[in-house]
Coordinates of C-alpha atoms in Angstrom, one line a residue:
X1 CA 0.2 0.0 0.0
X2 CA 1.4 3.2 -1.1
X3 CA 2.1 5.5 2.0
X4 CA 2.0 9.4 1.2
X5 CA 4.4 11.8 3.1
X6 CA 2.9 15.3 4.2
X7 CA 4.1 18.9 4.9
X8 CA 3.4 18.9 8.7
X9 CA 3.2 22.8 8.9
X10 CA 1.0 23.1 5.9
X11 CA -1.4 20.7 7.2
X12 CA -1.7 22.0 10.5
X13 CA -4.9 22.4 12.2
X14 CA -5.8 26.1 13.0
X15 CA -8.2 27.5 15.8
X16 CA -10.2 30.5 15.4
X17 CA -11.9 31.5 18.5
X18 CA -12.4 35.5 17.9
X19 CA -16.2 34.7 17.9
X20 CA -16.0 33.7 21.6
X21 CA -14.2 36.7 22.9
X22 CA -15.6 40.2 24.1
X23 CA -13.5 42.1 21.4
X24 CA -15.7 40.6 18.9
X25 CA -19.0 39.3 20.2
X26 CA -19.5 42.2 22.9
X27 CA -20.7 41.8 26.5
X28 CA -21.8 38.3 25.7
X29 CA -18.3 37.2 24.8
X30 CA -15.6 35.7 27.2
X31 CA -12.8 37.7 28.6
X32 CA -9.2 36.4 29.0
X33 CA -9.6 37.0 32.8
X34 CA -12.3 34.4 32.9
X35 CA -10.1 32.2 31.0
X36 CA -7.0 32.9 33.5
X37 CA -9.6 32.2 36.4
X38 CA -9.8 28.5 35.6
X39 CA -7.2 26.1 37.2
X40 CA -5.2 26.0 34.2
X41 CA -2.0 25.4 35.8
X42 CA -3.2 22.5 38.1
X43 CA -4.9 21.1 35.0
X44 CA -1.7 21.3 33.0
X45 CA 0.7 19.8 35.7
X46 CA -2.2 17.0 36.1
X47 CA -2.0 16.4 32.5
X48 CA 1.9 15.8 32.8
X49 CA 1.8 13.6 35.6
X50 CA -1.0 11.4 34.3
X51 CA 0.4 11.0 30.8
X52 CA 1.8 7.7 31.9
X53 CA -1.6 6.3 32.8
X54 CA -3.2 7.7 29.5
X55 CA -2.1 4.9 27.4
X56 CA -4.1 6.0 24.3
X57 CA -1.6 9.1 24.0
X58 CA 1.1 6.8 23.2
X59 CA -0.6 5.0 20.2
X60 CA 0.9 7.1 17.6
X61 CA 4.1 6.3 18.9
X62 CA 4.5 2.5 19.8
X63 CA 2.5 0.3 17.1
X64 CA 5.0 0.0 14.4
X65 CA 4.9 -3.8 14.6
X66 CA 1.2 -4.0 15.2
X67 CA 0.9 -1.7 11.9
X68 CA 2.7 -4.2 10.0
X69 CA 0.7 -7.2 11.0
X70 CA -2.6 -5.1 10.5
X71 CA -1.1 -4.1 6.9
X72 CA -0.4 -7.7 6.2
X73 CA -4.1 -9.4 7.3
X74 CA -5.6 -6.1 5.5
X75 CA -4.0 -6.9 2.2
X76 CA -5.0 -10.5 2.6
X77 CA -8.7 -9.7 3.3
X78 CA -8.6 -7.3 0.0
X79 CA -7.7 -10.0 -1.9
X80 CA -10.0 -12.6 -0.8
X81 CA -13.4 -11.1 0.3
X82 CA -16.2 -9.0 -1.1
X83 CA -17.4 -7.5 2.1
X84 CA -15.9 -6.7 5.4
X85 CA -18.3 -6.5 8.4
X86 CA -17.2 -4.8 11.9
X87 CA -19.5 -6.1 14.8
X88 CA -19.3 -3.5 17.4
X89 CA -20.8 -0.8 19.5
X90 CA -19.8 2.6 21.0
X91 CA -16.3 3.3 20.4
X92 CA -15.9 0.3 18.5
X93 CA -18.0 1.3 16.0
X94 CA -18.2 5.0 15.8
X95 CA -14.5 5.6 15.1
X96 CA -14.4 3.4 12.2
X97 CA -17.5 4.8 10.5
X98 CA -15.9 8.3 11.2
X99 CA -12.7 7.3 9.6
X100 CA -14.1 5.5 6.4
X101 CA -16.6 8.3 5.5
X102 CA -13.8 11.1 6.1
X103 CA -11.0 9.0 3.9
X104 CA -12.8 6.8 1.7
X105 CA -15.1 7.6 -1.5
X106 CA -18.5 9.2 0.0
X107 CA -20.3 6.2 -1.9
X108 CA -17.5 3.8 -1.3
X109 CA -19.9 0.8 -1.1
X110 CA -21.8 1.7 -4.3
X111 CA -18.6 1.8 -6.3
X112 CA -17.7 -1.3 -8.7
X113 CA -15.0 -3.4 -7.3
X114 CA -12.4 -2.2 -9.6
X115 CA -12.7 1.5 -8.6
X116 CA -13.1 0.6 -4.6
X117 CA -9.6 0.5 -2.2
X118 CA -11.1 -2.9 -0.7
X119 CA -14.3 -4.9 0.1
X120 CA -17.6 -3.2 0.9
X121 CA -17.9 -2.2 4.6
X122 CA -20.5 -2.2 6.9
X123 CA -20.3 -1.3 10.5
X124 CA -23.2 -2.9 12.7
X125 CA -23.4 -0.9 15.8
X126 CA -26.9 -1.7 16.8
X127 CA -29.2 -4.7 17.6
X128 CA -32.1 -3.9 15.8
X129 CA -33.4 -7.1 14.5
X130 CA -34.6 -5.7 11.1
X131 CA -30.7 -4.5 10.8
X132 CA -29.1 -7.8 11.0
X133 CA -31.5 -9.4 8.8
X134 CA -31.0 -6.6 6.4
X135 CA -27.2 -7.1 6.4
X136 CA -27.6 -10.8 5.8
X137 CA -30.0 -10.1 2.7
X138 CA -27.1 -8.0 0.9
X139 CA -23.8 -9.9 1.8
X140 CA -22.8 -13.4 0.8
X141 CA -21.5 -15.0 4.0
X142 CA -18.9 -17.0 1.9
X143 CA -17.4 -14.0 0.6
X144 CA -17.3 -11.7 3.9
X145 CA -14.9 -11.4 6.5
X146 CA -16.3 -10.0 9.9
X147 CA -14.6 -8.2 12.6
X148 CA -15.8 -8.6 16.0
X149 CA -14.4 -5.9 18.4
X150 CA -15.1 -5.6 22.4
X151 CA -12.4 -5.6 24.9
X152 CA -14.4 -6.9 27.7
X153 CA -16.1 -9.5 25.6
X154 CA -18.9 -8.6 27.8
X155 CA -20.6 -6.1 25.7
X156 CA -24.0 -8.0 25.1
X157 CA -25.1 -5.9 21.6
X158 CA -21.7 -7.2 20.4
X159 CA -21.7 -10.7 21.7
X160 CA -25.2 -11.2 20.3
X161 CA -24.0 -10.3 17.2
X162 CA -21.3 -12.6 17.2
X163 CA -23.5 -15.7 18.3
X164 CA -25.7 -15.0 15.3
X165 CA -22.4 -14.7 12.8
X166 CA -20.7 -17.8 14.3
X167 CA -23.9 -19.9 13.9
X168 CA -24.5 -18.9 10.2
X169 CA -20.5 -19.4 9.4
X170 CA -20.5 -22.7 11.2
X171 CA -23.3 -24.0 9.2
X172 CA -22.0 -22.4 5.9
X173 CA -18.4 -23.7 6.6
X174 CA -18.1 -26.2 9.1
X175 CA -16.0 -26.5 11.9
X176 CA -13.2 -24.2 11.0
X177 CA -14.4 -20.3 10.8
X178 CA -11.1 -18.8 11.5
X179 CA -10.7 -17.8 7.7
X180 CA -13.7 -15.5 8.0
X181 CA -13.4 -14.1 11.7
X182 CA -11.1 -11.6 13.0
X183 CA -11.4 -10.6 16.9
X184 CA -10.4 -7.6 18.4
X185 CA -10.1 -7.6 22.2
X186 CA -7.8 -7.8 25.5
X187 CA -5.2 -9.6 25.2
X188 CA -5.8 -12.0 28.2
X189 CA -9.1 -11.0 29.8
X190 CA -12.8 -11.4 28.9
X191 CA -15.0 -13.8 27.2
X192 CA -13.8 -12.6 23.7
X193 CA -10.4 -13.8 23.9
X194 CA -11.5 -17.3 25.0
X195 CA -13.7 -17.7 21.9
X196 CA -10.7 -16.2 19.9
X197 CA -8.7 -19.0 21.2
X198 CA -11.0 -21.7 21.0
X199 CA -11.9 -20.8 17.1
X200 CA -8.3 -20.0 16.3
X201 CA -9.0 -16.6 15.2
X202 CA -6.9 -14.2 14.1
X203 CA -6.5 -11.6 17.0
X204 CA -5.8 -8.2 17.3
X205 CA -5.4 -6.4 20.9
X206 CA -6.8 -3.4 22.6
X207 CA -3.8 -2.0 24.6
X208 CA -4.3 -1.9 28.3
X209 CA -5.3 1.5 29.6
X210 CA -7.1 2.3 26.2
X211 CA -11.0 2.9 26.6
X212 CA -13.3 2.3 23.9
X213 CA -14.0 6.1 23.1
X214 CA -10.3 6.7 23.0
X215 CA -9.6 3.4 20.8
X216 CA -10.0 4.8 17.3
X217 CA -5.9 4.9 16.7
X218 CA -5.2 1.5 17.8
X219 CA -6.4 -1.9 16.0
X220 CA -10.0 -1.1 16.7
X221 CA -10.0 1.5 14.4
X222 CA -6.9 0.8 12.5
X223 CA -8.1 -2.7 11.0
X224 CA -11.3 -1.6 9.2
X225 CA -9.3 1.4 7.8
X226 CA -6.4 -0.6 6.4
X227 CA -8.8 -3.3 5.1
X228 CA -10.8 -0.4 2.9
X229 CA -7.2 1.0 1.5
X230 CA -6.6 3.9 3.9
X231 CA -3.0 5.0 4.8
X232 CA -3.1 4.3 8.7
X233 CA 0.5 5.2 9.1
X234 CA -0.3 8.8 7.7
X235 CA -3.4 8.8 10.4
X236 CA -0.9 8.0 13.1
X237 CA 1.7 10.5 11.7
X238 CA -1.1 13.2 12.0
X239 CA -1.6 12.1 15.6
X240 CA 1.9 12.1 16.4
X241 CA 2.4 15.6 15.1
X242 CA -0.8 16.7 17.0
X243 CA 0.8 15.0 20.2
X244 CA 3.7 17.3 19.7
X245 CA 1.4 20.3 19.3
X246 CA -0.4 19.5 22.7
X247 CA 2.5 19.3 24.8
X248 CA 2.9 23.2 24.7
X249 CA 2.2 23.9 28.4
X250 CA 1.0 27.6 27.3
X251 CA -2.8 27.0 27.2
X252 CA -2.9 29.9 24.5
X253 CA -0.6 28.1 22.3
X254 CA -1.9 24.6 23.0
X255 CA -5.1 24.1 20.4
X256 CA -6.3 21.4 22.7
X257 CA -6.0 23.1 26.1
X258 CA -7.3 26.2 24.2
X259 CA -10.3 24.4 23.1
X260 CA -11.2 22.8 26.5
X261 CA -10.6 26.1 28.2
X262 CA -13.1 27.8 26.0
X263 CA -15.9 25.1 26.5
X264 CA -15.5 24.9 30.2
X265 CA -15.4 28.9 30.5
X266 CA -18.7 28.8 28.4
X267 CA -20.0 26.1 30.6
X268 CA -19.7 28.5 33.5
X269 CA -21.8 30.8 31.6
X270 CA -24.7 28.4 31.3
X271 CA -23.5 27.2 28.1
X272 CA -24.6 23.8 28.7
X273 CA -24.9 22.6 24.9
X274 CA -22.0 22.2 22.6
X275 CA -22.6 22.0 18.8
X276 CA -20.3 20.5 16.5
X277 CA -21.0 21.5 12.7
X278 CA -18.5 20.3 10.1
X279 CA -18.7 21.8 6.7
X280 CA -17.9 18.8 4.7
X281 CA -19.9 15.7 4.2
X282 CA -16.5 13.7 4.8
X283 CA -16.7 15.1 8.2
X284 CA -20.3 14.2 8.9
X285 CA -19.6 11.0 11.3
X286 CA -16.7 12.7 13.0
X287 CA -19.4 14.5 14.9
X288 CA -20.8 11.4 15.9
X289 CA -17.7 9.9 17.3
X290 CA -17.1 13.3 19.1
X291 CA -20.6 13.4 20.8
X292 CA -19.7 10.1 22.5
X293 CA -16.3 11.0 23.4
X294 CA -17.6 14.6 24.9
X295 CA -20.6 13.0 26.6
X296 CA -19.4 10.1 27.8
X297 CA -16.1 11.6 29.5
X298 CA -17.6 14.6 30.8
X299 CA -20.9 14.0 31.9
X300 CA -20.5 13.0 35.6
X301 CA -22.5 12.9 38.7
X302 CA -19.4 13.2 41.0
X303 CA -16.1 14.9 40.8
X304 CA -12.4 13.5 42.0
X305 CA -13.4 14.6 45.6
X306 CA -16.4 12.6 45.9
X307 CA -18.9 15.6 46.0
X308 CA -21.9 15.8 43.4
X309 CA -21.7 18.1 40.7
X310 CA -23.6 16.8 37.7
X311 CA -21.1 17.9 35.2
X312 CA -21.2 18.1 31.6
X313 CA -22.1 19.6 28.4
X314 CA -24.7 18.1 25.9
X315 CA -23.1 17.4 22.4
X316 CA -25.2 18.2 19.2
X317 CA -24.5 17.0 15.7
X318 CA -25.0 19.3 12.8
X319 CA -23.9 19.5 9.4
X320 CA -23.4 22.5 7.3
X321 CA -24.9 23.2 5.0
X322 CA -27.8 21.0 5.7
X323 CA -28.4 22.2 9.2
X324 CA -28.5 25.6 8.3
X325 CA -31.9 24.7 6.9
X326 CA -32.9 23.1 10.3
X327 CA -31.2 24.2 13.1
X328 CA -29.3 27.4 12.3
X329 CA -32.6 29.3 13.3
X330 CA -32.4 28.3 17.0
X331 CA -28.5 29.0 17.1
X332 CA -29.1 32.6 16.1
X333 CA -32.4 33.6 17.7
X334 CA -32.8 31.2 20.7
X335 CA -31.2 30.7 23.9
X336 CA -27.6 31.6 24.8
X337 CA -26.9 28.0 26.0
X338 CA -24.8 27.1 23.3
X339 CA -21.4 27.0 21.8
X340 CA -21.1 26.2 18.3
X341 CA -17.9 24.8 16.9
X342 CA -17.5 25.0 12.8
X343 CA -15.3 22.5 11.6
X344 CA -13.9 23.6 8.1
X345 CA -12.2 22.8 5.3
X346 CA -9.6 25.4 3.5
X347 CA -9.4 22.7 -0.1
X348 CA -12.0 20.3 -0.9
X349 CA -10.3 17.1 -2.8
X350 CA -12.7 17.8 -5.7
X351 CA -13.8 20.9 -7.6
X352 CA -17.3 21.4 -9.1
X353 CA -18.1 24.0 -11.3
X354 CA -21.6 25.6 -11.6
X355 CA -22.2 26.0 -15.3
X356 CA -24.2 29.0 -16.9
X357 CA -28.0 28.7 -17.2
X358 CA -31.3 30.5 -16.9
X359 CA -29.3 34.1 -17.3
X360 CA -32.6 35.7 -17.3
X361 CA -33.2 35.0 -13.6
X362 CA -31.0 36.8 -11.4
X363 CA -32.0 34.9 -8.2
X364 CA -30.4 31.8 -10.2
X365 CA -27.8 33.4 -12.5
X366 CA -25.6 34.9 -9.9
X367 CA -24.6 31.4 -9.4
X368 CA -23.1 30.8 -12.7
X369 CA -19.4 30.9 -13.0
X370 CA -18.8 30.1 -9.7
X371 CA -17.8 26.6 -8.0
X372 CA -19.8 24.9 -5.3
X373 CA -16.3 25.0 -3.4
X374 CA -17.2 28.7 -3.5
X375 CA -20.7 28.4 -2.2
X376 CA -20.0 26.3 0.7
X377 CA -17.5 28.4 2.0
X378 CA -19.4 31.6 1.6
X379 CA -22.2 29.7 3.4
X380 CA -20.1 28.9 6.3
X381 CA -18.6 32.4 6.4
X382 CA -22.2 33.5 6.4
X383 CA -23.4 31.4 9.1
X384 CA -20.5 32.3 11.5
X385 CA -21.1 35.8 11.0
X386 CA -24.8 35.5 11.6
X387 CA -24.2 33.5 14.7
X388 CA -21.6 36.3 16.0
X389 CA -23.9 39.0 15.1
X390 CA -26.5 37.2 17.3
X391 CA -24.3 37.3 20.2
X392 CA -24.0 33.5 20.4
X393 CA -20.6 31.8 21.3
X394 CA -18.9 30.3 18.7
X395 CA -15.4 29.4 17.1
X396 CA -13.7 27.5 13.9
X397 CA -11.4 24.5 13.6
X398 CA -9.8 24.9 10.1
X399 CA -8.3 21.9 8.4
X400 CA -6.2 22.5 5.0
X401 CA -7.6 19.7 3.5
X402 CA -9.3 16.1 4.5
X403 CA -6.3 13.4 4.3
X404 CA -5.4 10.8 6.7
X405 CA -2.9 12.8 8.2
X406 CA -5.3 15.9 9.1
X407 CA -7.9 13.3 10.5
X408 CA -5.1 11.8 12.7
X409 CA -4.3 15.3 13.7
X410 CA -8.2 16.1 14.6
X411 CA -8.9 12.9 16.4
X412 CA -6.1 13.3 18.8
X413 CA -7.1 17.3 19.5
X414 CA -10.2 16.2 20.5
X415 CA -9.2 13.5 22.7
X416 CA -6.7 15.5 24.4
X417 CA -9.3 18.6 24.4
X418 CA -11.5 16.2 26.4
X419 CA -9.0 14.9 28.7
X420 CA -8.1 18.5 29.8
X421 CA -11.6 19.4 30.2
X422 CA -11.7 16.8 32.6
X423 CA -9.0 18.1 34.7
X424 CA -10.4 21.7 34.3
X425 CA -13.9 20.2 35.9
X426 CA -11.9 18.1 38.2
X427 CA -13.6 14.9 37.5
X428 CA -12.8 11.5 36.0
X429 CA -12.8 11.4 32.1
X430 CA -12.2 7.9 31.7
X431 CA -14.9 5.8 33.5
X432 CA -18.6 5.7 32.5
X433 CA -20.4 4.8 35.6
X434 CA -23.8 5.9 34.3
X435 CA -23.4 3.4 31.3
X436 CA -22.3 0.5 33.3
X437 CA -25.7 1.1 35.6
X438 CA -27.7 0.5 32.1
X439 CA -25.6 -2.6 31.2
X440 CA -26.5 -4.2 34.6
X441 CA -29.8 -3.6 34.5
X442 CA -29.8 -5.0 30.8
X443 CA -28.2 -8.2 32.3
X444 CA -30.8 -8.7 34.9
X445 CA -33.7 -8.3 32.8
X446 CA -32.1 -11.1 30.6
X447 CA -31.5 -13.4 33.4
X448 CA -27.3 -13.3 33.3
X449 CA -26.2 -15.2 36.3
X450 CA -25.0 -12.9 39.3
X451 CA -27.3 -10.1 38.9
X452 CA -30.3 -11.5 41.0
X453 CA -30.2 -8.5 43.2
X454 CA -30.4 -5.9 40.5
X455 CA -33.3 -7.8 39.0
X456 CA -35.0 -7.4 42.8
X457 CA -34.1 -3.9 42.4
X458 CA -36.0 -3.5 39.1
X459 CA -38.9 -5.6 40.0
X460 CA -39.5 -3.1 43.0
X461 CA -39.5 0.2 40.8
X462 CA -42.5 2.2 41.1
X463 CA -45.1 0.9 38.8
X464 CA -46.3 2.6 36.0
X465 CA -49.3 4.6 36.3
X466 CA -52.2 4.3 33.7
X467 CA -53.3 7.7 34.5
X468 CA -50.1 8.8 32.8
X469 CA -50.2 6.8 29.6
X470 CA -52.2 7.5 26.7
X471 CA -54.2 4.9 24.8

């Protein structure tokens, strides 16, 4: 697979936060004193002290051998299969979806085989029974490789998918299904590693200390990307470059620390909603991936000292220009409870000219001779202006272009932003006790051994009143 080199400085992501500050926004803008009032130095020192425990921060630097293994397996998959199916949920699915959308053809699966870089990719990130049936209607399992991803091996949704798939594969292939199934899991703990050994599966490992939402830059995300012909070395190189940039201890020169400080200062103003609005279809699912990262990391009932804080900022997924016609009315004239983050692209990978036509209709003909590239850039600039003019907080992340290097930068930028925001809010950004509570309740309802007490708790919950059910 050909790897491309990038001019790091030319590909550097920029942050424009003029529209967050009083000098531009007026009285509703933040002041530098508000930012300086945050526990910046404490958070900076905590990031240094805790770096060793943030194993995801080493992923751009310590995977040379793993990348070679992934590339070899990916080459084999591309040669032998028509379809590649990821079985997973949460971070095991959102990252692969986001990177595939960003770096492959926008209609990748619809391209004929000779125009694709690899097999068709499907990511099955839900347990809606109609969804699995629909997948089986469009794939031939004999020509499909599956990649099951769960670190714990106890994720009910993923393991239900695995049970269905292994049953189908055994019926189609017999005893040996190892040619059609790859596992990505913990190297020694959990149920999936037991199954992987029993079935003699090719297995990749989620490194210790790397949680699901921080796992896209390890085999969790790299395998699917490599199978589809994405340059995973460039992805990691971009992340490594952003790691350098985010080690700057000056918060106002560190893009991730600065973005975290802006968001936390805005939260203290009551801006408890964060809208991420990319102006590129290729980046649409980056917003989905980010929503999990931001919500699951920062939505916490208790802080580091054990006191109840009910922290967090609700992420909202938006897409420019599409959601200018559905959401921007709210962002310009609604409550001052949001920060809008624009994600823009300087140079698109294609140019689409707008030809001449209907010259007698001025409301149409003014577009003639321009390009859709100019149009989307103008619409973004206009939306930034309208939101700024109305006094609502917003800032922009500007990418020179969308490629494997800049996407690696972006993913790592958001991860460090999230970790630093956790330090500013004095909470643990790496656990998810609220998610665990829902998992335990699911186990109890389905009769998993060891959850009788939780089942009794559920049975004792207040009965629903007919008075509050409309029939």
